[in-house]
């Protein structure tokens, strides 16, 4: 018979490992300003990142949380940005360490908040357009997502010709390690509130706009896929193509150790394509963040 103490230790250890494989958007840098995300389900403080309430992935292409993440809430602040600015998304695992998944694409969408401030904009019925997609760094090689395992951010460039206004920018990771069965793909979306200046005129066409959820199916070839059996196969990105007005847009995943690797990622950006150590701005005091447990693992642990 298994000792209750041994079982408790085993479950606790498994919970830590399990939750560390999930994660959330720990911080975002817009231009030269860095904003720290709120710990999922913690008391919120001012930020431009919409807070989620669980580190678990969104499962299912029709899940309402595909929009901005698990029960995402409005953020209180809005970041000021300009066309051509770099937005650096730093993802962390459920234990606040570097992102751990390394297989699957990264995609970035935007939607207009119209004339209202994005801090009050309900995105549940928004129309989104794609500005970036990344898969493998080189044909048959590692995915761009894997570069975040070093603590690097995923960098996305705001389109240089985008029309000024209020926008949400939505970064999405799709982890494919168990996507060979329907419903196995894991979605990690996160939304950041922006106001973009400038005098650009670029906007998407009507047929480039999609709903999220609504743009994907669980049987799409880029969602129901064995990512390991044929690494040289062309990957089919889910959703719409990158909007036509996004000309000259570049995307990279920087590395903390090698600028050469970052250049390689940049050269495969936009039409090709991939876990994370949180970078903080110098004026933010480090804090100790609680370990977040998934709903599944909470149910396995002893109840008080």
mmCIF file of C-alpha atoms in Angstrom:
data_model
loop_
_atom_site.group_PDB
_atom_site.id
_atom_site.type_symbol
_atom_site.label_atom_id
_atom_site.label_comp_id
_atom_site.label_asym_id
_atom_site.label_seq_id
_atom_site.Cartn_x
_atom_site.Cartn_y
_atom_site.Cartn_z
ATOM 1 C CA UNK A 1 0.000 0.000 0.000
ATOM 2 C CA UNK A 2 1.296 3.470 -0.890
ATOM 3 C CA UNK A 3 2.033 5.646 2.117
ATOM 4 C CA UNK A 4 -0.250 8.714 2.341
ATOM 5 C CA UNK A 5 2.830 10.860 2.999
ATOM 6 C CA UNK A 6 4.613 9.439 -0.068
ATOM 7 C CA UNK A 7 1.504 9.968 -2.195
ATOM 8 C CA UNK A 8 1.179 13.550 -1.003
ATOM 9 C CA UNK A 9 4.829 14.287 -1.824
ATOM 10 C CA UNK A 10 4.468 12.587 -5.214
ATOM 11 C CA UNK A 11 1.359 14.563 -6.108
ATOM 12 C CA UNK A 12 2.911 17.817 -4.943
ATOM 13 C CA UNK A 13 6.001 17.180 -7.058
ATOM 14 C CA UNK A 14 3.864 16.247 -10.054
ATOM 15 C CA UNK A 15 1.784 19.382 -9.573
ATOM 16 C CA UNK A 16 4.869 21.594 -9.665
ATOM 17 C CA UNK A 17 6.158 19.938 -12.837
ATOM 18 C CA UNK A 18 2.718 19.980 -14.464
ATOM 19 C CA UNK A 19 1.954 23.642 -13.802
ATOM 20 C CA UNK A 20 5.451 24.727 -14.813
ATOM 21 C CA UNK A 21 4.646 23.430 -18.278
ATOM 22 C CA UNK A 22 1.835 25.995 -18.555
ATOM 23 C CA UNK A 23 2.220 29.748 -18.343
ATOM 24 C CA UNK A 24 1.226 33.317 -19.054
ATOM 25 C CA UNK A 25 2.493 36.629 -20.427
ATOM 26 C CA UNK A 26 4.790 37.863 -17.658
ATOM 27 C CA UNK A 27 5.691 41.229 -19.185
ATOM 28 C CA UNK A 28 5.597 43.237 -22.369
ATOM 29 C CA UNK A 29 7.885 45.986 -23.631
ATOM 30 C CA UNK A 30 6.337 48.511 -26.008
ATOM 31 C CA UNK A 31 9.023 50.677 -27.533
ATOM 32 C CA UNK A 32 11.131 51.601 -24.497
ATOM 33 C CA UNK A 33 8.469 51.028 -21.816
ATOM 34 C CA UNK A 34 8.146 47.738 -19.944
ATOM 35 C CA UNK A 35 4.910 46.681 -18.279
ATOM 36 C CA UNK A 36 4.620 43.782 -15.823
ATOM 37 C CA UNK A 37 1.629 41.479 -16.093
ATOM 38 C CA UNK A 38 -0.496 40.573 -13.103
ATOM 39 C CA UNK A 39 -0.116 37.100 -11.653
ATOM 40 C CA UNK A 40 -3.107 35.030 -12.798
ATOM 41 C CA UNK A 41 -5.979 35.247 -10.325
ATOM 42 C CA UNK A 42 -4.091 37.670 -8.032
ATOM 43 C CA UNK A 43 -5.256 41.124 -6.968
ATOM 44 C CA UNK A 44 -4.644 43.297 -10.037
ATOM 45 C CA UNK A 45 -2.405 46.337 -10.235
ATOM 46 C CA UNK A 46 -2.017 48.830 -13.055
ATOM 47 C CA UNK A 47 -0.791 47.321 -16.328
ATOM 48 C CA UNK A 48 -1.570 47.205 -20.048
ATOM 49 C CA UNK A 49 -1.808 43.379 -20.143
ATOM 50 C CA UNK A 50 -5.263 41.865 -19.685
ATOM 51 C CA UNK A 51 -5.104 39.567 -16.661
ATOM 52 C CA UNK A 52 -6.089 35.902 -16.877
ATOM 53 C CA UNK A 53 -7.204 33.756 -13.950
ATOM 54 C CA UNK A 54 -5.441 30.454 -14.672
ATOM 55 C CA UNK A 55 -2.155 29.304 -16.187
ATOM 56 C CA UNK A 56 -3.795 26.362 -17.959
ATOM 57 C CA UNK A 57 -3.922 26.516 -21.757
ATOM 58 C CA UNK A 58 -7.114 27.301 -23.605
ATOM 59 C CA UNK A 59 -8.366 24.028 -25.084
ATOM 60 C CA UNK A 60 -10.643 23.813 -28.085
ATOM 61 C CA UNK A 61 -10.848 26.123 -31.096
ATOM 62 C CA UNK A 62 -14.388 27.219 -30.172
ATOM 63 C CA UNK A 63 -13.507 28.084 -26.556
ATOM 64 C CA UNK A 64 -14.571 31.663 -25.695
ATOM 65 C CA UNK A 65 -11.285 32.140 -23.837
ATOM 66 C CA UNK A 66 -9.437 31.871 -27.150
ATOM 67 C CA UNK A 67 -10.101 35.592 -27.408
ATOM 68 C CA UNK A 68 -7.612 36.958 -24.865
ATOM 69 C CA UNK A 69 -6.923 34.066 -22.483
ATOM 70 C CA UNK A 70 -8.541 32.334 -19.520
ATOM 71 C CA UNK A 71 -11.334 34.657 -18.324
ATOM 72 C CA UNK A 72 -9.230 37.690 -19.336
ATOM 73 C CA UNK A 73 -10.175 40.947 -17.607
ATOM 74 C CA UNK A 74 -9.828 44.526 -18.821
ATOM 75 C CA UNK A 75 -6.514 46.162 -17.928
ATOM 76 C CA UNK A 76 -6.475 49.628 -16.383
ATOM 77 C CA UNK A 77 -3.713 51.188 -18.497
ATOM 78 C CA UNK A 78 -2.915 51.759 -22.161
ATOM 79 C CA UNK A 79 0.569 51.814 -23.685
ATOM 80 C CA UNK A 80 1.511 54.592 -26.104
ATOM 81 C CA UNK A 81 3.089 53.277 -29.292
ATOM 82 C CA UNK A 82 4.116 54.362 -32.761
ATOM 83 C CA UNK A 83 4.138 52.600 -36.110
ATOM 84 C CA UNK A 84 7.314 50.549 -36.429
ATOM 85 C CA UNK A 85 7.770 50.131 -32.655
ATOM 86 C CA UNK A 86 8.888 46.747 -31.369
ATOM 87 C CA UNK A 87 6.566 44.948 -28.953
ATOM 88 C CA UNK A 88 8.501 42.346 -26.931
ATOM 89 C CA UNK A 89 6.345 39.624 -25.364
ATOM 90 C CA UNK A 90 8.062 37.810 -22.480
ATOM 91 C CA UNK A 91 6.236 34.615 -21.592
ATOM 92 C CA UNK A 92 6.882 32.749 -18.334
ATOM 93 C CA UNK A 93 5.909 29.297 -17.118
ATOM 94 C CA UNK A 94 3.451 28.670 -14.293
ATOM 95 C CA UNK A 95 6.286 28.866 -11.761
ATOM 96 C CA UNK A 96 7.452 32.243 -13.164
ATOM 97 C CA UNK A 97 10.528 30.737 -14.835
ATOM 98 C CA UNK A 98 11.408 30.567 -18.536
ATOM 99 C CA UNK A 99 8.771 29.388 -20.974
ATOM 100 C CA UNK A 100 9.077 25.636 -21.484
ATOM 101 C CA UNK A 101 7.116 24.615 -24.578
ATOM 102 C CA UNK A 102 9.171 24.484 -27.764
ATOM 103 C CA UNK A 103 6.927 23.048 -30.469
ATOM 104 C CA UNK A 104 4.373 25.081 -32.370
ATOM 105 C CA UNK A 105 3.748 28.431 -34.045
ATOM 106 C CA UNK A 106 3.436 31.944 -32.715
ATOM 107 C CA UNK A 107 0.945 34.373 -34.249
ATOM 108 C CA UNK A 108 0.032 38.003 -33.621
ATOM 109 C CA UNK A 109 -3.305 39.694 -34.280
ATOM 110 C CA UNK A 110 -4.634 43.207 -33.775
ATOM 111 C CA UNK A 111 -8.115 44.693 -33.512
ATOM 112 C CA UNK A 112 -9.321 48.264 -33.405
ATOM 113 C CA UNK A 113 -11.037 49.449 -30.244
ATOM 114 C CA UNK A 114 -12.678 52.186 -32.301
ATOM 115 C CA UNK A 115 -13.030 55.598 -30.724
ATOM 116 C CA UNK A 116 -13.105 54.243 -27.184
ATOM 117 C CA UNK A 117 -10.134 53.645 -24.937
ATOM 118 C CA UNK A 118 -9.092 49.983 -25.038
ATOM 119 C CA UNK A 119 -9.266 49.822 -21.236
ATOM 120 C CA UNK A 120 -13.065 49.680 -21.611
ATOM 121 C CA UNK A 121 -13.293 47.748 -24.894
ATOM 122 C CA UNK A 122 -15.107 44.397 -24.929
ATOM 123 C CA UNK A 123 -13.166 42.246 -27.393
ATOM 124 C CA UNK A 124 -15.487 39.225 -27.294
ATOM 125 C CA UNK A 125 -17.039 40.151 -30.651
ATOM 126 C CA UNK A 126 -14.069 42.028 -32.096
ATOM 127 C CA UNK A 127 -12.820 41.597 -35.659
ATOM 128 C CA UNK A 128 -9.130 40.709 -35.758
ATOM 129 C CA UNK A 129 -6.468 40.892 -38.454
ATOM 130 C CA UNK A 130 -3.151 39.061 -38.451
ATOM 131 C CA UNK A 131 0.165 40.953 -38.550
ATOM 132 C CA UNK A 132 2.655 38.117 -37.904
ATOM 133 C CA UNK A 133 3.166 34.367 -37.945
ATOM 134 C CA UNK A 134 6.237 32.293 -37.093
ATOM 135 C CA UNK A 135 6.808 28.559 -37.412
ATOM 136 C CA UNK A 136 10.171 26.824 -37.696
ATOM 137 C CA UNK A 137 13.376 28.863 -37.788
ATOM 138 C CA UNK A 138 14.646 26.753 -40.680
ATOM 139 C CA UNK A 139 12.916 23.968 -42.635
ATOM 140 C CA UNK A 140 12.902 20.826 -40.483
ATOM 141 C CA UNK A 141 14.638 22.681 -37.648
ATOM 142 C CA UNK A 142 13.602 24.076 -34.278
ATOM 143 C CA UNK A 143 10.499 26.172 -33.888
ATOM 144 C CA UNK A 144 10.918 29.891 -33.151
ATOM 145 C CA UNK A 145 8.969 29.293 -29.922
ATOM 146 C CA UNK A 146 11.921 27.256 -28.613
ATOM 147 C CA UNK A 147 14.123 30.360 -28.480
ATOM 148 C CA UNK A 148 12.029 31.575 -25.552
ATOM 149 C CA UNK A 149 13.325 28.642 -23.460
ATOM 150 C CA UNK A 150 16.413 30.793 -22.813
ATOM 151 C CA UNK A 151 14.360 33.632 -21.335
ATOM 152 C CA UNK A 152 14.195 35.605 -24.575
ATOM 153 C CA UNK A 153 11.112 37.587 -25.586
ATOM 154 C CA UNK A 154 9.211 37.186 -28.813
ATOM 155 C CA UNK A 155 9.528 40.471 -30.691
ATOM 156 C CA UNK A 156 6.837 41.757 -33.016
ATOM 157 C CA UNK A 157 6.966 44.969 -35.030
ATOM 158 C CA UNK A 158 3.884 47.170 -35.207
ATOM 159 C CA UNK A 159 3.147 47.691 -38.914
ATOM 160 C CA UNK A 160 5.014 50.759 -40.133
ATOM 161 C CA UNK A 161 2.033 52.071 -42.088
ATOM 162 C CA UNK A 162 -0.805 51.275 -39.676
ATOM 163 C CA UNK A 163 -3.497 53.910 -39.220
ATOM 164 C CA UNK A 164 -3.420 55.697 -35.843
ATOM 165 C CA UNK A 165 -5.923 54.704 -33.194
ATOM 166 C CA UNK A 166 -6.749 52.477 -30.261
ATOM 167 C CA UNK A 167 -5.796 48.826 -30.673
ATOM 168 C CA UNK A 168 -5.518 45.527 -28.867
ATOM 169 C CA UNK A 169 -2.504 43.489 -29.902
ATOM 170 C CA UNK A 170 -2.959 39.776 -29.279
ATOM 171 C CA UNK A 171 0.024 37.420 -29.104
ATOM 172 C CA UNK A 172 -0.709 33.712 -29.371
ATOM 173 C CA UNK A 173 1.357 30.591 -28.775
ATOM 174 C CA UNK A 174 0.001 27.255 -30.020
ATOM 175 C CA UNK A 175 1.766 24.321 -28.351
ATOM 176 C CA UNK A 176 1.560 21.217 -30.534
ATOM 177 C CA UNK A 177 3.287 18.554 -28.415
ATOM 178 C CA UNK A 178 0.060 16.498 -28.132
ATOM 179 C CA UNK A 179 -1.758 17.907 -31.166
ATOM 180 C CA UNK A 180 -1.779 14.593 -33.024
ATOM 181 C CA UNK A 181 -5.175 13.920 -31.424
ATOM 182 C CA UNK A 182 -8.177 16.196 -31.906
ATOM 183 C CA UNK A 183 -8.419 18.744 -29.095
ATOM 184 C CA UNK A 184 -4.787 18.227 -28.082
ATOM 185 C CA UNK A 185 -3.468 21.588 -29.254
ATOM 186 C CA UNK A 186 -2.844 24.085 -26.442
ATOM 187 C CA UNK A 187 -3.592 27.766 -27.045
ATOM 188 C CA UNK A 188 -1.961 30.548 -25.033
ATOM 189 C CA UNK A 189 -3.365 33.947 -26.072
ATOM 190 C CA UNK A 190 -2.657 37.280 -24.376
ATOM 191 C CA UNK A 191 -3.896 40.801 -25.125
ATOM 192 C CA UNK A 192 -2.169 44.154 -24.631
ATOM 193 C CA UNK A 193 -3.893 47.564 -24.823
ATOM 194 C CA UNK A 194 -2.316 50.200 -27.088
ATOM 195 C CA UNK A 195 -2.849 53.644 -28.527
ATOM 196 C CA UNK A 196 -0.881 54.074 -31.746
ATOM 197 C CA UNK A 197 0.092 57.482 -33.106
ATOM 198 C CA UNK A 198 1.464 58.549 -36.452
ATOM 199 C CA UNK A 199 -0.115 59.384 -39.778
ATOM 200 C CA UNK A 200 -0.353 55.958 -41.396
ATOM 201 C CA UNK A 201 -3.286 54.847 -43.494
ATOM 202 C CA UNK A 202 -2.909 51.056 -43.432
ATOM 203 C CA UNK A 203 -6.016 49.075 -42.543
ATOM 204 C CA UNK A 204 -7.134 45.503 -43.228
ATOM 205 C CA UNK A 205 -9.713 44.586 -45.829
ATOM 206 C CA UNK A 206 -12.999 43.053 -44.793
ATOM 207 C CA UNK A 207 -12.031 39.574 -45.939
ATOM 208 C CA UNK A 208 -8.886 39.708 -43.754
ATOM 209 C CA UNK A 209 -10.921 40.143 -40.546
ATOM 210 C CA UNK A 210 -11.823 37.166 -38.343
ATOM 211 C CA UNK A 211 -13.499 36.414 -35.044
ATOM 212 C CA UNK A 212 -11.649 34.749 -32.172
ATOM 213 C CA UNK A 213 -13.021 32.211 -31.526
ATOM 214 C CA UNK A 214 -14.339 31.554 -34.987
ATOM 215 C CA UNK A 215 -11.201 31.650 -37.123
ATOM 216 C CA UNK A 216 -10.041 28.114 -36.291
ATOM 217 C CA UNK A 217 -11.357 24.572 -36.268
ATOM 218 C CA UNK A 218 -10.029 21.717 -34.147
ATOM 219 C CA UNK A 219 -9.420 19.812 -37.382
ATOM 220 C CA UNK A 220 -7.466 22.541 -39.186
ATOM 221 C CA UNK A 221 -4.209 21.065 -40.543
ATOM 222 C CA UNK A 222 -2.126 23.408 -38.376
ATOM 223 C CA UNK A 223 -4.062 22.457 -35.204
ATOM 224 C CA UNK A 224 -4.667 18.736 -35.643
ATOM 225 C CA UNK A 225 -1.116 17.781 -36.604
ATOM 226 C CA UNK A 226 1.720 15.438 -35.678
ATOM 227 C CA UNK A 227 4.543 17.935 -35.299
ATOM 228 C CA UNK A 228 7.214 15.238 -34.940
ATOM 229 C CA UNK A 229 6.711 12.541 -37.578
ATOM 230 C CA UNK A 230 7.632 14.702 -40.588
ATOM 231 C CA UNK A 231 9.501 17.838 -39.500
ATOM 232 C CA UNK A 232 10.236 18.799 -43.097
ATOM 233 C CA UNK A 233 6.566 19.037 -44.012
ATOM 234 C CA UNK A 234 5.237 22.517 -44.728
ATOM 235 C CA UNK A 235 3.326 23.861 -41.733
ATOM 236 C CA UNK A 236 -0.100 25.339 -42.472
ATOM 237 C CA UNK A 237 -0.745 28.300 -40.165
ATOM 238 C CA UNK A 238 -4.304 28.420 -38.829
ATOM 239 C CA UNK A 239 -6.417 31.492 -39.376
ATOM 240 C CA UNK A 240 -6.201 34.146 -42.070
ATOM 241 C CA UNK A 241 -3.063 35.213 -43.911
ATOM 242 C CA UNK A 242 -1.098 38.231 -42.689
ATOM 243 C CA UNK A 243 -3.010 41.360 -43.736
ATOM 244 C CA UNK A 244 -1.832 42.707 -47.088
ATOM 245 C CA UNK A 245 -1.126 46.226 -45.787
ATOM 246 C CA UNK A 246 1.486 44.875 -43.367
ATOM 247 C CA UNK A 247 4.387 45.612 -45.691
ATOM 248 C CA UNK A 248 7.947 45.305 -44.479
ATOM 249 C CA UNK A 249 6.836 44.027 -41.073
ATOM 250 C CA UNK A 250 9.487 41.973 -39.279
ATOM 251 C CA UNK A 251 9.265 39.606 -36.331
ATOM 252 C CA UNK A 252 12.030 38.034 -34.294
ATOM 253 C CA UNK A 253 12.579 36.034 -31.176
ATOM 254 C CA UNK A 254 15.704 37.417 -29.567
ATOM 255 C CA UNK A 255 18.095 35.291 -27.528
ATOM 256 C CA UNK A 256 19.969 36.387 -24.471
ATOM 257 C CA UNK A 257 23.105 34.558 -25.537
ATOM 258 C CA UNK A 258 23.504 34.984 -29.270
ATOM 259 C CA UNK A 259 22.610 37.823 -31.595
ATOM 260 C CA UNK A 260 23.369 35.514 -34.489
ATOM 261 C CA UNK A 261 20.481 33.276 -33.475
ATOM 262 C CA UNK A 262 18.233 36.302 -33.271
ATOM 263 C CA UNK A 263 19.218 37.255 -36.790
ATOM 264 C CA UNK A 264 18.366 33.781 -37.997
ATOM 265 C CA UNK A 265 14.919 34.075 -36.443
ATOM 266 C CA UNK A 266 14.444 37.489 -38.014
ATOM 267 C CA UNK A 267 15.267 36.204 -41.461
ATOM 268 C CA UNK A 268 12.508 33.593 -41.140
ATOM 269 C CA UNK A 269 9.887 36.040 -39.908
ATOM 270 C CA UNK A 270 6.387 36.976 -41.051
ATOM 271 C CA UNK A 271 5.732 34.259 -43.614
ATOM 272 C CA UNK A 272 7.786 31.539 -41.859
ATOM 273 C CA UNK A 273 8.617 30.937 -38.414
ATOM 274 C CA UNK A 274 9.613 29.300 -30.995
ATOM 275 C CA UNK A 275 9.843 29.537 -23.419
ATOM 276 C CA UNK A 276 10.815 32.698 -21.320
ATOM 277 C CA UNK A 277 12.588 34.461 -18.506
ATOM 278 C CA UNK A 278 10.875 37.568 -17.391
ATOM 279 C CA UNK A 279 12.596 40.883 -18.147
ATOM 280 C CA UNK A 280 11.733 43.745 -15.841
ATOM 281 C CA UNK A 281 12.165 47.466 -16.254
ATOM 282 C CA UNK A 282 14.740 49.038 -13.962
ATOM 283 C CA UNK A 283 12.143 50.948 -11.983
ATOM 284 C CA UNK A 284 10.178 47.845 -10.991
ATOM 285 C CA UNK A 285 11.045 46.148 -7.710
ATOM 286 C CA UNK A 286 11.353 42.375 -7.928
ATOM 287 C CA UNK A 287 8.659 40.481 -6.100
ATOM 288 C CA UNK A 288 8.197 36.862 -5.147
ATOM 289 C CA UNK A 289 5.326 35.378 -7.094
ATOM 290 C CA UNK A 290 3.239 32.465 -5.852
ATOM 291 C CA UNK A 291 3.297 29.171 -7.688
ATOM 292 C CA UNK A 292 0.086 28.769 -9.654
ATOM 293 C CA UNK A 293 -1.643 25.380 -9.734
ATOM 294 C CA UNK A 294 -3.802 24.249 -12.608
ATOM 295 C CA UNK A 295 -7.409 23.235 -12.057
ATOM 296 C CA UNK A 296 -6.508 19.610 -12.794
ATOM 297 C CA UNK A 297 -3.716 19.433 -10.233
ATOM 298 C CA UNK A 298 -5.735 21.291 -7.595
ATOM 299 C CA UNK A 299 -8.279 18.485 -7.735
ATOM 300 C CA UNK A 300 -5.560 15.902 -7.033
ATOM 301 C CA UNK A 301 -4.113 17.573 -3.964
ATOM 302 C CA UNK A 302 -5.491 16.903 -0.433
ATOM 303 C CA UNK A 303 -8.303 19.257 0.527
ATOM 304 C CA UNK A 304 -8.291 21.023 3.844
#
